[in-house]
PDB file of C-alpha atoms in Angstrom:
ATOM      1  CA  VAL A  69      69.881 -19.864 -33.425  1.00  0.00           C
ATOM      2  CA  GLY A  70      73.494 -20.078 -34.580  1.00  0.00           C
ATOM      3  CA  GLY A  71      74.738 -17.932 -31.727  1.00  0.00           C
ATOM      4  CA  MET A  72      72.857 -20.088 -29.224  1.00  0.00           C
ATOM      5  CA  LEU A  73      74.117 -23.495 -30.418  1.00  0.00           C
ATOM      6  CA  PRO A  74      77.684 -23.331 -28.949  1.00  0.00           C
ATOM      7  CA  PHE A  75      76.217 -22.598 -25.507  1.00  0.00           C
ATOM      8  CA  VAL A  76      73.757 -25.501 -25.739  1.00  0.00           C
ATOM      9  CA  PHE A  77      76.467 -27.799 -27.065  1.00  0.00           C
ATOM     10  CA  SER A  78      78.869 -26.806 -24.274  1.00  0.00           C
ATOM     11  CA  ALA A  79      76.187 -27.325 -21.624  1.00  0.00           C
ATOM     12  CA  LEU A  80      75.389 -30.790 -22.946  1.00  0.00           C
ATOM     13  CA  SER A  81      79.043 -31.830 -23.068  1.00  0.00           C
ATOM     14  CA  MET A  82      79.801 -30.517 -19.579  1.00  0.00           C
ATOM     15  CA  ASN A  83      76.729 -32.239 -18.110  1.00  0.00           C
ATOM     16  CA  ALA A  84      77.877 -35.448 -19.799  1.00  0.00           C
ATOM     17  CA  VAL A  85      81.299 -35.103 -18.154  1.00  0.00           C
ATOM     18  CA  GLY A  86      79.652 -34.536 -14.769  1.00  0.00           C
ATOM     19  CA  ARG A  87      77.441 -37.636 -15.099  1.00  0.00           C
ATOM     20  CA  ALA A  88      80.364 -39.811 -16.210  1.00  0.00           C
ATOM     21  CA  ALA A  89      82.518 -38.544 -13.335  1.00  0.00           C
ATOM     22  CA  MET A  90      79.792 -39.284 -10.780  1.00  0.00           C
ATOM     23  CA  ALA A  91      79.329 -42.792 -12.176  1.00  0.00           C
ATOM     24  CA  MET A  92      83.107 -43.288 -11.861  1.00  0.00           C
ATOM     25  CA  ILE A  93      83.092 -42.019  -8.287  1.00  0.00           C
ATOM     26  CA  GLU A  94      80.269 -44.379  -7.339  1.00  0.00           C
ATOM     27  CA  GLU A  95      82.192 -47.320  -8.818  1.00  0.00           C
ATOM     28  CA  VAL A  96      85.362 -46.410  -6.881  1.00  0.00           C
ATOM     29  CA  ARG A  97      83.377 -46.086  -3.666  1.00  0.00           C
ATOM     30  CA  ARG A  98      81.763 -49.464  -4.317  1.00  0.00           C
ATOM     31  CA  GLN A  99      85.140 -51.144  -4.758  1.00  0.00           C
ATOM     32  CA  PHE A 100      86.571 -49.650  -1.541  1.00  0.00           C
ATOM     33  CA  ARG A 101      83.385 -50.681   0.262  1.00  0.00           C
ATOM     34  CA  ASP A 102      83.010 -54.231  -1.100  1.00  0.00           C
ATOM     35  CA  ILE A 103      86.617 -55.419  -1.572  1.00  0.00           C
ATOM     36  CA  PRO A 104      88.261 -56.125   1.844  1.00  0.00           C
ATOM     37  CA  GLN A 105      91.857 -55.643   0.689  1.00  0.00           C
ATOM     38  CA  LEU A 106      91.101 -52.210  -0.714  1.00  0.00           C
ATOM     39  CA  ARG A 107      89.114 -51.230   2.370  1.00  0.00           C
ATOM     40  CA  ALA A 108      92.056 -52.192   4.646  1.00  0.00           C
ATOM     41  CA  ALA A 109      94.527 -50.274   2.498  1.00  0.00           C
ATOM     42  CA  LEU A 110      92.233 -47.211   2.580  1.00  0.00           C
ATOM     43  CA  GLU A 111      92.115 -47.324   6.363  1.00  0.00           C
ATOM     44  CA  VAL A 112      95.927 -47.320   6.521  1.00  0.00           C
ATOM     45  CA  MET A 113      96.115 -44.359   4.112  1.00  0.00           C
ATOM     46  CA  ASN A 114      93.529 -42.382   6.079  1.00  0.00           C
ATOM     47  CA  LYS A 115      95.419 -43.118   9.317  1.00  0.00           C
ATOM     48  CA  TYR A 116      98.577 -41.395   8.096  1.00  0.00           C
ATOM     49  CA  ASP A 117      96.903 -38.890   5.742  1.00  0.00           C
ATOM     50  CA  SER A 118      98.305 -40.654   2.634  1.00  0.00           C
ATOM     51  CA  ASP A 119     101.900 -40.374   3.979  1.00  0.00           C
ATOM     52  CA  MET A 120     102.931 -44.038   3.873  1.00  0.00           C
ATOM     53  CA  SER A 121     106.449 -43.226   5.115  1.00  0.00           C
ATOM     54  CA  LYS A 122     105.021 -43.105   8.625  1.00  0.00           C
ATOM     55  CA  ALA A 123     103.379 -46.541   8.406  1.00  0.00           C
ATOM     56  CA  SER A 124     104.784 -49.620  10.142  1.00  0.00           C
ATOM     57  CA  LYS A 125     105.937 -52.726   8.326  1.00  0.00           C
ATOM     58  CA  GLU A 126     102.689 -54.554   9.077  1.00  0.00           C
ATOM     59  CA  GLU A 127     100.625 -51.629   7.788  1.00  0.00           C
ATOM     60  CA  ARG A 128     102.873 -51.331   4.760  1.00  0.00           C
ATOM     61  CA  ALA A 129     102.311 -55.023   4.067  1.00  0.00           C
ATOM     62  CA  ILE A 130      98.527 -54.514   4.273  1.00  0.00           C
ATOM     63  CA  PHE A 131      98.823 -51.634   1.852  1.00  0.00           C
ATOM     64  CA  ASP A 132     100.953 -53.612  -0.605  1.00  0.00           C
ATOM     65  CA  ALA A 133      98.623 -56.635  -0.373  1.00  0.00           C
ATOM     66  CA  ALA A 134      95.817 -54.580  -1.955  1.00  0.00           C
ATOM     67  CA  ASP A 135      97.782 -54.275  -5.169  1.00  0.00           C
ATOM     68  CA  GLY A 136      95.960 -56.046  -8.044  1.00  0.00           C
ATOM     69  CA  TYR A 137      92.516 -56.211  -6.399  1.00  0.00           C
ATOM     70  CA  ALA A 138      91.158 -53.032  -7.949  1.00  0.00           C
ATOM     71  CA  GLU A 139      88.740 -53.665 -10.843  1.00  0.00           C
ATOM     72  CA  TYR A 140      90.146 -51.196 -13.331  1.00  0.00           C
ATOM     73  CA  GLU A 141      88.144 -52.580 -16.220  1.00  0.00           C
ATOM     74  CA  LYS A 142      84.913 -51.420 -14.619  1.00  0.00           C
ATOM     75  CA  CYS A 143      86.129 -47.833 -14.574  1.00  0.00           C
ATOM     76  CA  VAL A 144      87.334 -48.070 -18.170  1.00  0.00           C
ATOM     77  CA  GLU A 145      83.958 -49.464 -19.197  1.00  0.00           C
ATOM     78  CA  ILE A 146      82.111 -46.595 -17.529  1.00  0.00           C
ATOM     79  CA  SER A 147      84.305 -44.057 -19.276  1.00  0.00           C
ATOM     80  CA  THR A 148      84.018 -45.612 -22.756  1.00  0.00           C
ATOM     81  CA  GLN A 149      80.267 -46.139 -22.545  1.00  0.00           C
ATOM     82  CA  ALA A 150      79.690 -42.598 -21.317  1.00  0.00           C
ATOM     83  CA  SER A 151      81.857 -41.163 -24.105  1.00  0.00           C
ATOM     84  CA  ILE A 152      79.598 -42.817 -26.678  1.00  0.00           C
ATOM     85  CA  LYS A 153      76.148 -42.565 -25.127  1.00  0.00           C
ATOM     86  CA  GLU A 154      76.444 -39.041 -23.771  1.00  0.00           C
ATOM     87  CA  MET A 155      77.578 -37.623 -27.102  1.00  0.00           C
ATOM     88  CA  VAL A 156      74.563 -38.880 -29.071  1.00  0.00           C
ATOM     89  CA  LEU A 157      72.414 -35.811 -28.394  1.00  0.00           C
ATOM     90  CA  PRO A 158      75.142 -33.202 -29.084  1.00  0.00           C
ATOM     91  CA  GLY A 159      76.050 -35.043 -32.276  1.00  0.00           C
ATOM     92  CA  LEU A 160      72.458 -35.147 -33.461  1.00  0.00           C
ATOM     93  CA  LEU A 161      72.176 -31.447 -32.649  1.00  0.00           C
ATOM     94  CA  ALA A 162      75.111 -30.628 -34.922  1.00  0.00           C
ATOM     95  CA  LEU A 163      73.698 -32.815 -37.714  1.00  0.00           C
ATOM     96  CA  ALA A 164      69.978 -32.026 -37.550  1.00  0.00           C
ATOM     97  CA  VAL A 165      69.983 -28.244 -37.078  1.00  0.00           C
ATOM     98  CA  PRO A 166      71.737 -27.318 -40.378  1.00  0.00           C
ATOM     99  CA  VAL A 167      69.497 -29.729 -42.313  1.00  0.00           C
ATOM    100  CA  ALA A 168      66.313 -28.380 -40.750  1.00  0.00           C
ATOM    101  CA  ILE A 169      67.292 -24.716 -41.150  1.00  0.00           C
ATOM    102  CA  GLY A 170      68.489 -25.277 -44.729  1.00  0.00           C
ATOM    103  CA  PHE A 171      65.353 -26.950 -45.998  1.00  0.00           C
ATOM    104  CA  ILE A 172      62.923 -24.785 -44.022  1.00  0.00           C
ATOM    105  CA  GLY A 173      64.541 -21.354 -44.403  1.00  0.00           C
ATOM    106  CA  GLY A 174      66.608 -21.806 -47.524  1.00  0.00           C
ATOM    107  CA  ALA A 175      70.205 -20.908 -48.351  1.00  0.00           C
ATOM    108  CA  SER A 176      70.088 -17.417 -46.815  1.00  0.00           C
ATOM    109  CA  MET A 177      68.932 -18.667 -43.424  1.00  0.00           C
ATOM    110  CA  LEU A 178      71.501 -21.486 -43.511  1.00  0.00           C
ATOM    111  CA  GLY A 179      74.244 -18.954 -44.208  1.00  0.00           C
ATOM    112  CA  GLY A 180      73.093 -16.874 -41.245  1.00  0.00           C
ATOM    113  CA  LEU A 181      73.129 -19.990 -39.054  1.00  0.00           C
ATOM    114  CA  LEU A 182      76.726 -20.766 -40.017  1.00  0.00           C
ATOM    115  CA  ALA A 183      77.809 -17.176 -39.477  1.00  0.00           C
ATOM    116  CA  GLY A 184      76.239 -17.108 -36.013  1.00  0.00           C
ATOM    117  CA  VAL A 185      77.602 -20.463 -34.867  1.00  0.00           C
ATOM    118  CA  THR A 186      81.095 -19.651 -36.154  1.00  0.00           C
ATOM    119  CA  THR A 187      81.280 -16.234 -34.520  1.00  0.00           C
ATOM    120  CA  SER A 188      79.858 -17.374 -31.196  1.00  0.00           C
ATOM    121  CA  GLY A 189      81.679 -20.714 -31.236  1.00  0.00           C
ATOM    122  CA  VAL A 190      85.142 -19.246 -31.803  1.00  0.00           C
ATOM    123  CA  LEU A 191      84.749 -16.749 -28.973  1.00  0.00           C
ATOM    124  CA  MET A 192      83.296 -19.438 -26.693  1.00  0.00           C
ATOM    125  CA  ALA A 193      86.145 -21.869 -27.442  1.00  0.00           C
ATOM    126  CA  ILE A 194      88.831 -19.271 -26.733  1.00  0.00           C
ATOM    127  CA  PHE A 195      87.124 -18.231 -23.527  1.00  0.00           C
ATOM    128  CA  GLN A 196      86.765 -21.801 -22.274  1.00  0.00           C
ATOM    129  CA  SER A 197      90.336 -22.768 -23.094  1.00  0.00           C
ATOM    130  CA  ASN A 198      91.770 -19.707 -21.334  1.00  0.00           C
ATOM    131  CA  ALA A 199      89.440 -19.866 -18.315  1.00  0.00           C
ATOM    132  CA  GLY A 200      89.924 -23.601 -17.861  1.00  0.00           C
ATOM    133  CA  GLY A 201      93.692 -23.307 -18.066  1.00  0.00           C
ATOM    134  CA  ALA A 202      93.667 -20.451 -15.571  1.00  0.00           C
ATOM    135  CA  TRP A 203      91.648 -22.451 -13.020  1.00  0.00           C
ATOM    136  CA  ASP A 204      93.846 -25.519 -13.441  1.00  0.00           C
ATOM    137  CA  ASN A 205      97.090 -23.564 -13.136  1.00  0.00           C
ATOM    138  CA  ALA A 206      95.794 -21.731 -10.062  1.00  0.00           C
ATOM    139  CA  LYS A 207      95.313 -25.013  -8.234  1.00  0.00           C
ATOM    140  CA  LYS A 208      98.766 -26.249  -9.247  1.00  0.00           C
ATOM    141  CA  MET A 209     100.369 -23.003  -8.162  1.00  0.00           C
ATOM    142  CA  ILE A 210      98.760 -23.207  -4.707  1.00  0.00           C
ATOM    143  CA  GLU A 211      99.913 -26.795  -4.327  1.00  0.00           C
ATOM    144  CA  GLU A 212     103.481 -25.897  -5.322  1.00  0.00           C
ATOM    145  CA  GLU A 213     103.523 -23.164  -2.678  1.00  0.00           C
ATOM    146  CA  GLY A 214     102.723 -25.753  -0.007  1.00  0.00           C
ATOM    147  CA  ARG A 215      99.247 -24.427   0.784  1.00  0.00           C
ATOM    148  CA  LYS A 216      97.466 -27.687   0.147  1.00  0.00           C
ATOM    149  CA  GLY A 217      94.411 -28.031   2.383  1.00  0.00           C
ATOM    150  CA  THR A 218      93.946 -24.294   2.922  1.00  0.00           C
ATOM    151  CA  GLU A 219      90.766 -22.418   2.049  1.00  0.00           C
ATOM    152  CA  ALA A 220      92.440 -21.061  -1.060  1.00  0.00           C
ATOM    153  CA  HIS A 221      93.295 -24.584  -2.160  1.00  0.00           C
ATOM    154  CA  LYS A 222      89.733 -25.759  -1.540  1.00  0.00           C
ATOM    155  CA  ALA A 223      88.395 -22.891  -3.668  1.00  0.00           C
ATOM    156  CA  ALA A 224      90.935 -23.713  -6.393  1.00  0.00           C
ATOM    157  CA  VAL A 225      89.839 -27.344  -6.390  1.00  0.00           C
ATOM    158  CA  VAL A 226      86.240 -26.234  -6.941  1.00  0.00           C
ATOM    159  CA  GLY A 227      87.391 -23.984  -9.758  1.00  0.00           C
ATOM    160  CA  ASP A 228      89.405 -26.788 -11.313  1.00  0.00           C
ATOM    161  CA  THR A 229      86.289 -28.980 -11.248  1.00  0.00           C
ATOM    162  CA  VAL A 230      84.831 -26.590 -13.797  1.00  0.00           C
ATOM    163  CA  GLY A 231      88.156 -25.716 -15.444  1.00  0.00           C
ATOM    164  CA  ASP A 232      89.026 -29.245 -16.535  1.00  0.00           C
ATOM    165  CA  PRO A 233      85.798 -29.755 -18.548  1.00  0.00           C
ATOM    166  CA  PHE A 234      86.262 -26.234 -19.956  1.00  0.00           C
ATOM    167  CA  LYS A 235      89.757 -26.792 -21.337  1.00  0.00           C
ATOM    168  CA  ASP A 236      89.577 -30.556 -21.999  1.00  0.00           C
ATOM    169  CA  THR A 237      85.993 -31.126 -23.166  1.00  0.00           C
ATOM    170  CA  SER A 238      83.798 -28.158 -24.099  1.00  0.00           C
ATOM    171  CA  GLY A 239      86.506 -25.976 -25.619  1.00  0.00           C
ATOM    172  CA  PRO A 240      87.996 -28.553 -27.998  1.00  0.00           C
ATOM    173  CA  SER A 241      84.593 -30.021 -28.854  1.00  0.00           C
ATOM    174  CA  LEU A 242      83.396 -26.684 -30.235  1.00  0.00           C
ATOM    175  CA  ASN A 243      85.918 -27.117 -33.010  1.00  0.00           C
ATOM    176  CA  ILE A 244      84.151 -30.352 -33.964  1.00  0.00           C
ATOM    177  CA  LEU A 245      80.774 -28.554 -33.824  1.00  0.00           C
ATOM    178  CA  LEU A 246      81.886 -25.847 -36.268  1.00  0.00           C
ATOM    179  CA  LYS A 247      83.484 -28.274 -38.703  1.00  0.00           C
ATOM    180  CA  LEU A 248      80.594 -30.746 -38.627  1.00  0.00           C
ATOM    181  CA  MET A 249      77.942 -28.105 -39.227  1.00  0.00           C
ATOM    182  CA  SER A 250      79.933 -26.606 -42.085  1.00  0.00           C
ATOM    183  CA  VAL A 251      80.393 -30.011 -43.745  1.00  0.00           C
ATOM    184  CA  VAL A 252      76.690 -30.832 -43.390  1.00  0.00           C
ATOM    185  CA  ALA A 253      75.787 -27.474 -44.884  1.00  0.00           C
ATOM    186  CA  LEU A 254      78.063 -28.157 -47.871  1.00  0.00           C
ATOM    187  CA  VAL A 255      76.556 -31.611 -48.365  1.00  0.00           C
ATOM    188  CA  ILE A 256      72.962 -30.319 -48.514  1.00  0.00           C
ATOM    189  CA  ALA A 257      73.889 -27.187 -50.488  1.00  0.00           C
ATOM    190  CA  PRO A 258      73.082 -28.693 -53.934  1.00  0.00           C
ATOM    191  CA  SER A 259      69.578 -29.693 -52.811  1.00  0.00           C
ATOM    192  CA  ILE A 260      68.921 -26.233 -51.394  1.00  0.00           C
ATOM    193  CA  ALA A 261      70.312 -24.566 -54.534  1.00  0.00           C
ATOM    194  CA  LEU A 262      68.017 -26.704 -56.689  1.00  0.00           C
ATOM    195  CA  ASP A 263      65.009 -25.652 -54.658  1.00  0.00           C
ATOM    196  CA  GLN A 264      66.042 -22.024 -54.943  1.00  0.00           C
ATOM    197  CA  ASP A 265      66.359 -22.336 -58.733  1.00  0.00           C
ATOM    198  CA  GLU A 266      62.902 -23.841 -58.951  1.00  0.00           C
ATOM    199  CA  VAL A 267      61.469 -21.054 -56.835  1.00  0.00           C
ATOM    200  CA  THR A 268      63.214 -18.433 -58.982  1.00  0.00           C
ATOM    201  CA  ALA A 269      61.940 -20.036 -62.192  1.00  0.00           C
ATOM    202  CA  HIS A 270      58.395 -20.121 -60.788  1.00  0.00           C
ATOM    203  CA  ASN A 271      58.605 -16.457 -59.834  1.00  0.00           C
ATOM    204  CA  MET A 272      59.888 -15.509 -63.286  1.00  0.00           C
ATOM    205  CA  ASN A 273      57.053 -17.435 -64.946  1.00  0.00           C
ATOM    206  CA  SER A 274      54.541 -15.682 -62.717  1.00  0.00           C
ATOM    207  CA  ILE A 275      56.005 -12.280 -63.636  1.00  0.00           C
ATOM    208  CA  GLN A 276      55.879 -13.091 -67.351  1.00  0.00           C
ATOM    209  CA  LEU A 277      52.289 -14.252 -67.099  1.00  0.00           C
ATOM    210  CA  SER A 278      51.341 -11.063 -65.291  1.00  0.00           C
ATOM    211  CA  GLU A 279      53.004  -8.943 -67.972  1.00  0.00           C
ATOM    212  CA  GLN A 280      51.184 -10.858 -70.705  1.00  0.00           C
ATOM    213  CA  VAL A 281      47.836 -10.317 -68.979  1.00  0.00           C
ATOM    214  CA  VAL A 282      48.512  -6.598 -68.715  1.00  0.00           C
ATOM    215  CA  GLU A 283      49.511  -6.402 -72.390  1.00  0.00           C
ATOM    216  CA  ASN A 284      46.386  -8.307 -73.434  1.00  0.00           C
ATOM    217  CA  LYS A 285      44.212  -5.928 -71.461  1.00  0.00           C
ATOM    218  CA  GLN A 286      45.913  -2.919 -73.069  1.00  0.00           C
ATOM    219  CA  THR A 287      45.553  -4.452 -76.529  1.00  0.00           C
ATOM    220  CA  THR A 288      41.883  -5.203 -75.902  1.00  0.00           C
ATOM    221  CA  ALA A 289      41.240  -1.626 -74.767  1.00  0.00           C
ATOM    222  CA  SER A 290      43.026  -0.216 -77.828  1.00  0.00           C
ATOM    223  CA  ASP A 291      41.049  -2.450 -80.160  1.00  0.00           C
ATOM    224  CA  ALA A 292      37.801  -1.394 -78.515  1.00  0.00           C
ATOM    225  CA  GLU A 293      38.683   2.280 -79.022  1.00  0.00           C
ATOM    226  CA  GLN A 294      39.492   1.679 -82.662  1.00  0.00           C
ATOM    227  CA  GLU A 295      36.275  -0.258 -83.185  1.00  0.00           C
ATOM    228  CA  LYS A 296      34.275   2.527 -81.552  1.00  0.00           C
ATOM    229  CA  THR A 297      35.904   5.133 -83.796  1.00  0.00           C
ATOM    230  CA  LEU A 298      35.145   3.050 -86.907  1.00  0.00           C
ATOM    231  CA  VAL A 299      31.514   2.673 -85.876  1.00  0.00           C
ATOM    232  CA  ILE A 300      31.168   6.424 -85.377  1.00  0.00           C
ATOM    233  CA  GLU A 301      32.699   7.186 -88.747  1.00  0.00           C
ATOM    234  CA  ALA A 302      30.533   4.593 -90.491  1.00  0.00           C
ATOM    235  CA  THR A 303      27.428   6.033 -88.837  1.00  0.00           C
ATOM    236  CA  GLU A 304      28.259   9.547 -90.014  1.00  0.00           C
ATOM    237  CA  ALA A 305      28.860   8.322 -93.556  1.00  0.00           C
ATOM    238  CA  VAL A 306      25.539   6.533 -93.647  1.00  0.00           C
ATOM    239  CA  SER A 307      23.747   9.675 -92.352  1.00  0.00           C
ATOM    240  CA  GLU A 308      25.235  11.800 -95.102  1.00  0.00           C
ATOM    241  CA  GLU A 309      24.186   9.353 -97.789  1.00  0.00           C
ATOM    242  CA  THR A 310      20.649   9.003 -96.387  1.00  0.00           C
ATOM    243  CA  TYR A 311      19.891  12.737 -95.817  1.00  0.00           C
ATOM    244  CA  PRO A 312      21.937  14.706 -98.355  1.00  0.00           C
ATOM    245  CA  SER A 313      19.461  17.679 -98.603  1.00  0.00           C
ATOM    246  CA  GLU A 314      19.574  18.263 -94.878  1.00  0.00           C
ATOM    247  CA  THR A 315      23.298  18.192 -95.011  1.00  0.00           C
ATOM    248  CA  MET A 316      23.371  20.747 -97.821  1.00  0.00           C
ATOM    249  CA  GLU A 317      20.911  23.038 -95.999  1.00  0.00           C
ATOM    250  CA  LYS A 318      23.077  22.911 -92.922  1.00  0.00           C
ATOM    251  CA  GLU A 319      26.153  23.809 -94.954  1.00  0.00           C
ATOM    252  CA  THR A 320      24.206  26.695 -96.673  1.00  0.00           C
ATOM    253  CA  THR A 321      22.934  28.009 -93.357  1.00  0.00           C
ATOM    254  CA  GLU A 322      26.438  27.892 -91.883  1.00  0.00           C
ATOM    255  CA  LYS A 323      27.845  29.822 -94.906  1.00  0.00           C
ATOM    256  CA  SER A 324      25.081  32.502 -94.758  1.00  0.00           C
ATOM    257  CA  GLU A 325      25.665  32.966 -91.104  1.00  0.00           C
ATOM    258  CA  GLU A 326      29.283  33.508 -91.798  1.00  0.00           C
TER     259      GLU A 326
END
């Protein structure tokens, strides 16, 4: 379970980034579609492939007139709301799993959970940071070489789409996962330790009771043997007192035979 959690947490965070990005893209498309000034400026940019040095004065004026019409607050709102809402499930995962494992499986299972999530999480975080940085730097290198728009650049852009969440979201967030789970485990540790002490005390009491039962059985058996021996001796003594002549004859017969 511990080794699996970093992968689940990373998947949830990367999906959250994807959903927030798509919501942002839809908002930008809406603004270019519904705001005339932005739509006109976009047409000028598309005409000259974003190279405004080739535009005429009239086209430059159209482009400059669009300044201030973009609704930036809508994009900021989407980003802030997504950052809060999308992190509810990963946060609950980091809080609930140690508590559930600790109270269900005890201290030993909780220790195994922390060992697994730490080992897997550290390796996952290093991998994501390095891989994400490599994808991002590959795209920048291709652009610096002047190969923007080539097939290699298109492939690098696709890689950077994964690389940015790797190095900026999932990788750093794993540090929070490890720290949060460790803190939660320390907070619930006294409760788990108390339960373990109660279980240990109960087991010790059960062992002592079992030993006492065994000792009582042994004592009872020994007393029964002693009582049986005393009865036999008493019976023999009574026989000798009741039939002394027979006893003497037996002793005489035994001596004569000897």
